[in-house]
Structures are given as structure tokens and as C-alpha cells.
Amino acid sequence: MSRLPSGESAQVDLDNIREFTLGDSLLGTQRIYRRYLTARIENPALRLAFFEVRYDAGRAALLCRRSVGMVSDNAARGRNSALRQRVVTTYFIRTPDNNLAPVALAEAAVLAALGPAHATATAAFIQQKRLKLDKEADVVELLAYHDTL
């Protein structure tokens, strides 16, 4: 739903939306959510999904999807207990060939997603900058470098 300048509400057709931004005035941040309709992805349910853009300034992109799951405190013991929410973040890398693949934030997984084309240069950059690819900021730095190759 959206509000028209007249004050009336109108229903928004999601098929017409490709991207939107949500801002947090308290933190002074903005998050961009974007659809990648032409990307190749294995899970058909994700073809129309909005991904949170963590980096997309070149040929590669780091995206994420957050979901909330319910877990039991005592699931292992088989007791009835209160359920609590747990946020699950799934990262995706869009490669220059427009493939969108889920990836764990780990060196082996990120390098596998980027492919062997520039493996030597990428490995040298990781070592030179001492990147830890379990950190989102370091993955973004690597993708920015990868876009220059």
C-alpha cells in the first residue's frame, strides 16, 4: 500500500517495482533492495525476490536475504519450551556472467563462486590486504578489486 498526495491509499503493483530503498533516520542509514530478474538462479522461488544490496558497483555483487526462523530452547532435550526467533542471513554473489549463487562467507566458498578466471590475482590480493572473507566488509573489498580485473 502507498499513500497518494491526496491522502488516499493505493495498492502498489509489485510487478512494476524493481528496486526500493528503506531509510533509518535514527541511524542515518539506507538499505537498497533490488530484484535481479535476468539473473540465473537455481531456486525458482527467488527469481522474483528482493535482495538486500550489500555491494553492486561493478560486474559482481554481494547480496543477502534475511529470514526469521523459530527455534526451541530445549529442542535437543525433547522438552516443551518457548520458541524464540532467530534471524538467518543468506548471502549471494552475482558473478559477471549473471549467475546468482548462495555462498557462505568463507574464503573457499567466495573464491569458488568467483570462479577460476582470476584466481591467482585474487589470491594475491587477499594475502596482500590480509582479508578475512568471513567478514562482509572484506568480501565487499574483494569484489571491488575483482571488478577491476
PDB file of C-alpha atoms in Angstrom:
ATOM      1  CA  MET A   1       0.000   0.000   0.000  1.00  0.00           C
ATOM      2  CA  SER A   2       1.106   3.551  -0.588  1.00  0.00           C
ATOM      3  CA  ARG A   3      -0.330   6.937   0.226  1.00  0.00           C
ATOM      4  CA  LEU A   4      -1.179   9.283  -2.633  1.00  0.00           C
ATOM      5  CA  PRO A   5      -0.530  13.047  -2.332  1.00  0.00           C
ATOM      6  CA  SER A   6      -4.278  13.482  -1.815  1.00  0.00           C
ATOM      7  CA  GLY A   7      -4.059  11.329   1.344  1.00  0.00           C
ATOM      8  CA  GLU A   8      -5.870   8.353  -0.160  1.00  0.00           C
ATOM      9  CA  SER A   9      -4.225   4.942  -0.173  1.00  0.00           C
ATOM     10  CA  ALA A  10      -3.482   2.918  -3.272  1.00  0.00           C
ATOM     11  CA  GLN A  11      -2.285  -0.626  -3.789  1.00  0.00           C
ATOM     12  CA  VAL A  12       1.134  -0.908  -5.413  1.00  0.00           C
ATOM     13  CA  ASP A  13       1.651  -3.476  -8.178  1.00  0.00           C
ATOM     14  CA  LEU A  14       4.850  -5.282  -7.138  1.00  0.00           C
ATOM     15  CA  ASP A  15       5.451  -6.380 -10.728  1.00  0.00           C
ATOM     16  CA  ASN A  16       6.297  -2.756 -11.532  1.00  0.00           C
ATOM     17  CA  ILE A  17       8.863  -2.384  -8.743  1.00  0.00           C
ATOM     18  CA  ARG A  18      12.474  -3.322  -9.483  1.00  0.00           C
ATOM     19  CA  GLU A  19      14.153  -1.554  -6.553  1.00  0.00           C
ATOM     20  CA  PHE A  20      13.325   0.341  -3.390  1.00  0.00           C
ATOM     21  CA  THR A  21      15.216   1.982  -0.540  1.00  0.00           C
ATOM     22  CA  LEU A  22      14.416   1.930   3.163  1.00  0.00           C
ATOM     23  CA  GLY A  23      15.968   4.552   5.393  1.00  0.00           C
ATOM     24  CA  ASP A  24      16.555   4.626   9.118  1.00  0.00           C
ATOM     25  CA  SER A  25      16.540   8.262  10.218  1.00  0.00           C
ATOM     26  CA  LEU A  26      17.781   7.393  13.701  1.00  0.00           C
ATOM     27  CA  LEU A  27      20.903   5.616  12.426  1.00  0.00           C
ATOM     28  CA  GLY A  28      21.200   7.720   9.281  1.00  0.00           C
ATOM     29  CA  THR A  29      21.425   4.641   7.062  1.00  0.00           C
ATOM     30  CA  GLN A  30      19.724   3.495   3.888  1.00  0.00           C
ATOM     31  CA  ARG A  31      19.311  -0.021   2.575  1.00  0.00           C
ATOM     32  CA  ILE A  32      18.661  -0.800  -1.060  1.00  0.00           C
ATOM     33  CA  TYR A  33      16.562  -3.802  -2.071  1.00  0.00           C
ATOM     34  CA  ARG A  34      16.651  -4.909  -5.697  1.00  0.00           C
ATOM     35  CA  ARG A  35      15.267  -7.623  -7.927  1.00  0.00           C
ATOM     36  CA  TYR A  36      17.603  -9.415 -10.311  1.00  0.00           C
ATOM     37  CA  LEU A  37      15.043 -10.665 -12.803  1.00  0.00           C
ATOM     38  CA  THR A  38      17.527 -11.655 -15.509  1.00  0.00           C
ATOM     39  CA  ALA A  39      19.996 -13.422 -13.210  1.00  0.00           C
ATOM     40  CA  ARG A  40      20.379 -17.174 -13.433  1.00  0.00           C
ATOM     41  CA  ILE A  41      19.469 -18.770 -10.098  1.00  0.00           C
ATOM     42  CA  GLU A  42      18.740 -22.365  -9.143  1.00  0.00           C
ATOM     43  CA  ASN A  43      15.817 -21.696  -6.798  1.00  0.00           C
ATOM     44  CA  PRO A  44      12.832 -20.563  -8.910  1.00  0.00           C
ATOM     45  CA  ALA A  45      11.146 -19.004  -5.852  1.00  0.00           C
ATOM     46  CA  LEU A  46      13.968 -16.452  -5.653  1.00  0.00           C
ATOM     47  CA  ARG A  47      13.609 -15.216  -9.232  1.00  0.00           C
ATOM     48  CA  LEU A  48      11.128 -12.521  -8.157  1.00  0.00           C
ATOM     49  CA  ALA A  49      12.625 -11.906  -4.712  1.00  0.00           C
ATOM     50  CA  PHE A  50      14.112  -8.646  -3.497  1.00  0.00           C
ATOM     51  CA  PHE A  51      17.716  -8.920  -2.319  1.00  0.00           C
ATOM     52  CA  GLU A  52      19.389  -6.507   0.056  1.00  0.00           C
ATOM     53  CA  VAL A  53      22.279  -4.980  -1.873  1.00  0.00           C
ATOM     54  CA  ARG A  54      25.482  -5.012   0.145  1.00  0.00           C
ATOM     55  CA  TYR A  55      27.694  -4.237  -2.900  1.00  0.00           C
ATOM     56  CA  ASP A  56      26.786  -3.781  -6.551  1.00  0.00           C
ATOM     57  CA  ALA A  57      29.049  -1.211  -8.154  1.00  0.00           C
ATOM     58  CA  GLY A  58      30.526  -3.266 -10.954  1.00  0.00           C
ATOM     59  CA  ARG A  59      30.277  -6.622 -12.621  1.00  0.00           C
ATOM     60  CA  ALA A  60      29.962  -8.618  -9.369  1.00  0.00           C
ATOM     61  CA  ALA A  61      27.580  -8.090  -6.464  1.00  0.00           C
ATOM     62  CA  LEU A  62      27.168  -9.182  -2.851  1.00  0.00           C
ATOM     63  CA  LEU A  63      23.532  -9.578  -1.881  1.00  0.00           C
ATOM     64  CA  CYS A  64      21.728 -11.007   1.111  1.00  0.00           C
ATOM     65  CA  ARG A  65      18.335 -12.233   2.208  1.00  0.00           C
ATOM     66  CA  ARG A  66      17.265 -12.292   5.809  1.00  0.00           C
ATOM     67  CA  SER A  67      14.598 -14.609   7.155  1.00  0.00           C
ATOM     68  CA  VAL A  68      13.252 -15.308  10.608  1.00  0.00           C
ATOM     69  CA  GLY A  69      13.043 -18.860  11.895  1.00  0.00           C
ATOM     70  CA  MET A  70      11.595 -20.192  15.102  1.00  0.00           C
ATOM     71  CA  VAL A  71      13.812 -22.352  17.319  1.00  0.00           C
ATOM     72  CA  SER A  72      13.104 -24.099  20.582  1.00  0.00           C
ATOM     73  CA  ASP A  73      15.419 -23.562  23.543  1.00  0.00           C
ATOM     74  CA  ASN A  74      15.217 -27.210  24.551  1.00  0.00           C
ATOM     75  CA  ALA A  75      14.823 -28.914  21.186  1.00  0.00           C
ATOM     76  CA  ALA A  76      17.718 -31.284  21.840  1.00  0.00           C
ATOM     77  CA  ARG A  77      16.212 -32.484  25.125  1.00  0.00           C
ATOM     78  CA  GLY A  78      12.731 -33.024  23.722  1.00  0.00           C
ATOM     79  CA  ARG A  79      11.013 -30.818  26.285  1.00  0.00           C
ATOM     80  CA  ASN A  80       8.272 -28.358  25.578  1.00  0.00           C
ATOM     81  CA  SER A  81       9.687 -24.865  25.751  1.00  0.00           C
ATOM     82  CA  ALA A  82       9.098 -21.392  24.492  1.00  0.00           C
ATOM     83  CA  LEU A  83      10.008 -20.688  20.915  1.00  0.00           C
ATOM     84  CA  ARG A  84      12.296 -17.815  20.084  1.00  0.00           C
ATOM     85  CA  GLN A  85      13.057 -16.089  16.822  1.00  0.00           C
ATOM     86  CA  ARG A  86      16.380 -16.380  15.061  1.00  0.00           C
ATOM     87  CA  VAL A  87      17.399 -14.235  12.109  1.00  0.00           C
ATOM     88  CA  VAL A  88      19.089 -16.204   9.335  1.00  0.00           C
ATOM     89  CA  THR A  89      21.147 -14.284   6.776  1.00  0.00           C
ATOM     90  CA  THR A  90      21.885 -15.951   3.453  1.00  0.00           C
ATOM     91  CA  TYR A  91      24.459 -14.315   1.203  1.00  0.00           C
ATOM     92  CA  PHE A  92      24.553 -14.471  -2.579  1.00  0.00           C
ATOM     93  CA  ILE A  93      27.212 -13.488  -5.095  1.00  0.00           C
ATOM     94  CA  ARG A  94      26.227 -12.330  -8.565  1.00  0.00           C
ATOM     95  CA  THR A  95      29.088 -13.054 -10.916  1.00  0.00           C
ATOM     96  CA  PRO A  96      29.988 -11.173 -14.113  1.00  0.00           C
ATOM     97  CA  ASP A  97      28.227 -13.890 -16.155  1.00  0.00           C
ATOM     98  CA  ASN A  98      24.963 -13.002 -14.313  1.00  0.00           C
ATOM     99  CA  ASN A  99      24.854 -16.142 -12.190  1.00  0.00           C
ATOM    100  CA  LEU A 100      23.373 -15.651  -8.708  1.00  0.00           C
ATOM    101  CA  ALA A 101      24.614 -18.275  -6.254  1.00  0.00           C
ATOM    102  CA  PRO A 102      24.176 -18.673  -2.499  1.00  0.00           C
ATOM    103  CA  VAL A 103      27.518 -18.512  -0.734  1.00  0.00           C
ATOM    104  CA  ALA A 104      28.805 -18.846   2.808  1.00  0.00           C
ATOM    105  CA  LEU A 105      31.093 -16.081   3.981  1.00  0.00           C
ATOM    106  CA  ALA A 106      34.237 -18.197   3.895  1.00  0.00           C
ATOM    107  CA  GLU A 107      37.301 -17.947   1.676  1.00  0.00           C
ATOM    108  CA  ALA A 108      36.799 -21.237  -0.162  1.00  0.00           C
ATOM    109  CA  ALA A 109      33.109 -20.552  -0.909  1.00  0.00           C
ATOM    110  CA  VAL A 110      33.667 -16.970  -2.095  1.00  0.00           C
ATOM    111  CA  LEU A 111      36.565 -17.981  -4.358  1.00  0.00           C
ATOM    112  CA  ALA A 112      34.553 -20.880  -5.773  1.00  0.00           C
ATOM    113  CA  ALA A 113      31.669 -18.527  -6.583  1.00  0.00           C
ATOM    114  CA  LEU A 114      34.002 -16.099  -8.383  1.00  0.00           C
ATOM    115  CA  GLY A 115      35.452 -18.905 -10.477  1.00  0.00           C
ATOM    116  CA  PRO A 116      38.968 -19.671 -11.665  1.00  0.00           C
ATOM    117  CA  ALA A 117      39.336 -16.861 -14.233  1.00  0.00           C
ATOM    118  CA  HIS A 118      41.358 -14.516 -11.989  1.00  0.00           C
ATOM    119  CA  ALA A 119      42.223 -16.922  -9.173  1.00  0.00           C
ATOM    120  CA  THR A 120      45.929 -16.046  -8.999  1.00  0.00           C
ATOM    121  CA  ALA A 121      45.375 -12.280  -8.870  1.00  0.00           C
ATOM    122  CA  THR A 122      42.529 -12.677  -6.404  1.00  0.00           C
ATOM    123  CA  ALA A 123      44.580 -14.887  -4.072  1.00  0.00           C
ATOM    124  CA  ALA A 124      47.475 -12.393  -4.158  1.00  0.00           C
ATOM    125  CA  PHE A 125      45.096  -9.533  -3.304  1.00  0.00           C
ATOM    126  CA  ILE A 126      43.627 -11.465  -0.373  1.00  0.00           C
ATOM    127  CA  GLN A 127      47.084 -12.156   1.001  1.00  0.00           C
ATOM    128  CA  GLN A 128      48.367  -8.602   0.400  1.00  0.00           C
ATOM    129  CA  LYS A 129      45.358  -6.974   2.105  1.00  0.00           C
ATOM    130  CA  ARG A 130      45.068  -9.730   4.753  1.00  0.00           C
ATOM    131  CA  LEU A 131      41.378 -10.116   4.018  1.00  0.00           C
ATOM    132  CA  LYS A 132      39.210 -12.350   6.159  1.00  0.00           C
ATOM    133  CA  LEU A 133      36.419 -13.496   3.876  1.00  0.00           C
ATOM    134  CA  ASP A 134      34.175 -14.385   6.782  1.00  0.00           C
ATOM    135  CA  LYS A 135      33.620 -10.634   7.193  1.00  0.00           C
ATOM    136  CA  GLU A 136      31.181  -8.873   4.901  1.00  0.00           C
ATOM    137  CA  ALA A 137      33.345  -5.741   4.556  1.00  0.00           C
ATOM    138  CA  ASP A 138      36.319  -7.812   3.377  1.00  0.00           C
ATOM    139  CA  VAL A 139      34.190  -9.652   0.814  1.00  0.00           C
ATOM    140  CA  VAL A 140      32.985  -6.272  -0.486  1.00  0.00           C
ATOM    141  CA  GLU A 141      36.605  -5.091  -0.771  1.00  0.00           C
ATOM    142  CA  LEU A 142      37.493  -8.249  -2.688  1.00  0.00           C
ATOM    143  CA  LEU A 143      34.542  -7.828  -5.078  1.00  0.00           C
ATOM    144  CA  ALA A 144      35.500  -4.197  -5.712  1.00  0.00           C
ATOM    145  CA  TYR A 145      39.009  -5.391  -6.633  1.00  0.00           C
ATOM    146  CA  HIS A 146      37.609  -8.272  -8.713  1.00  0.00           C
ATOM    147  CA  ASP A 147      35.579  -5.749 -10.729  1.00  0.00           C
ATOM    148  CA  THR A 148      38.819  -4.071 -11.826  1.00  0.00           C
ATOM    149  CA  LEU A 149      40.250  -7.256 -13.355  1.00  0.00           C
TER     150      LEU A 149
END
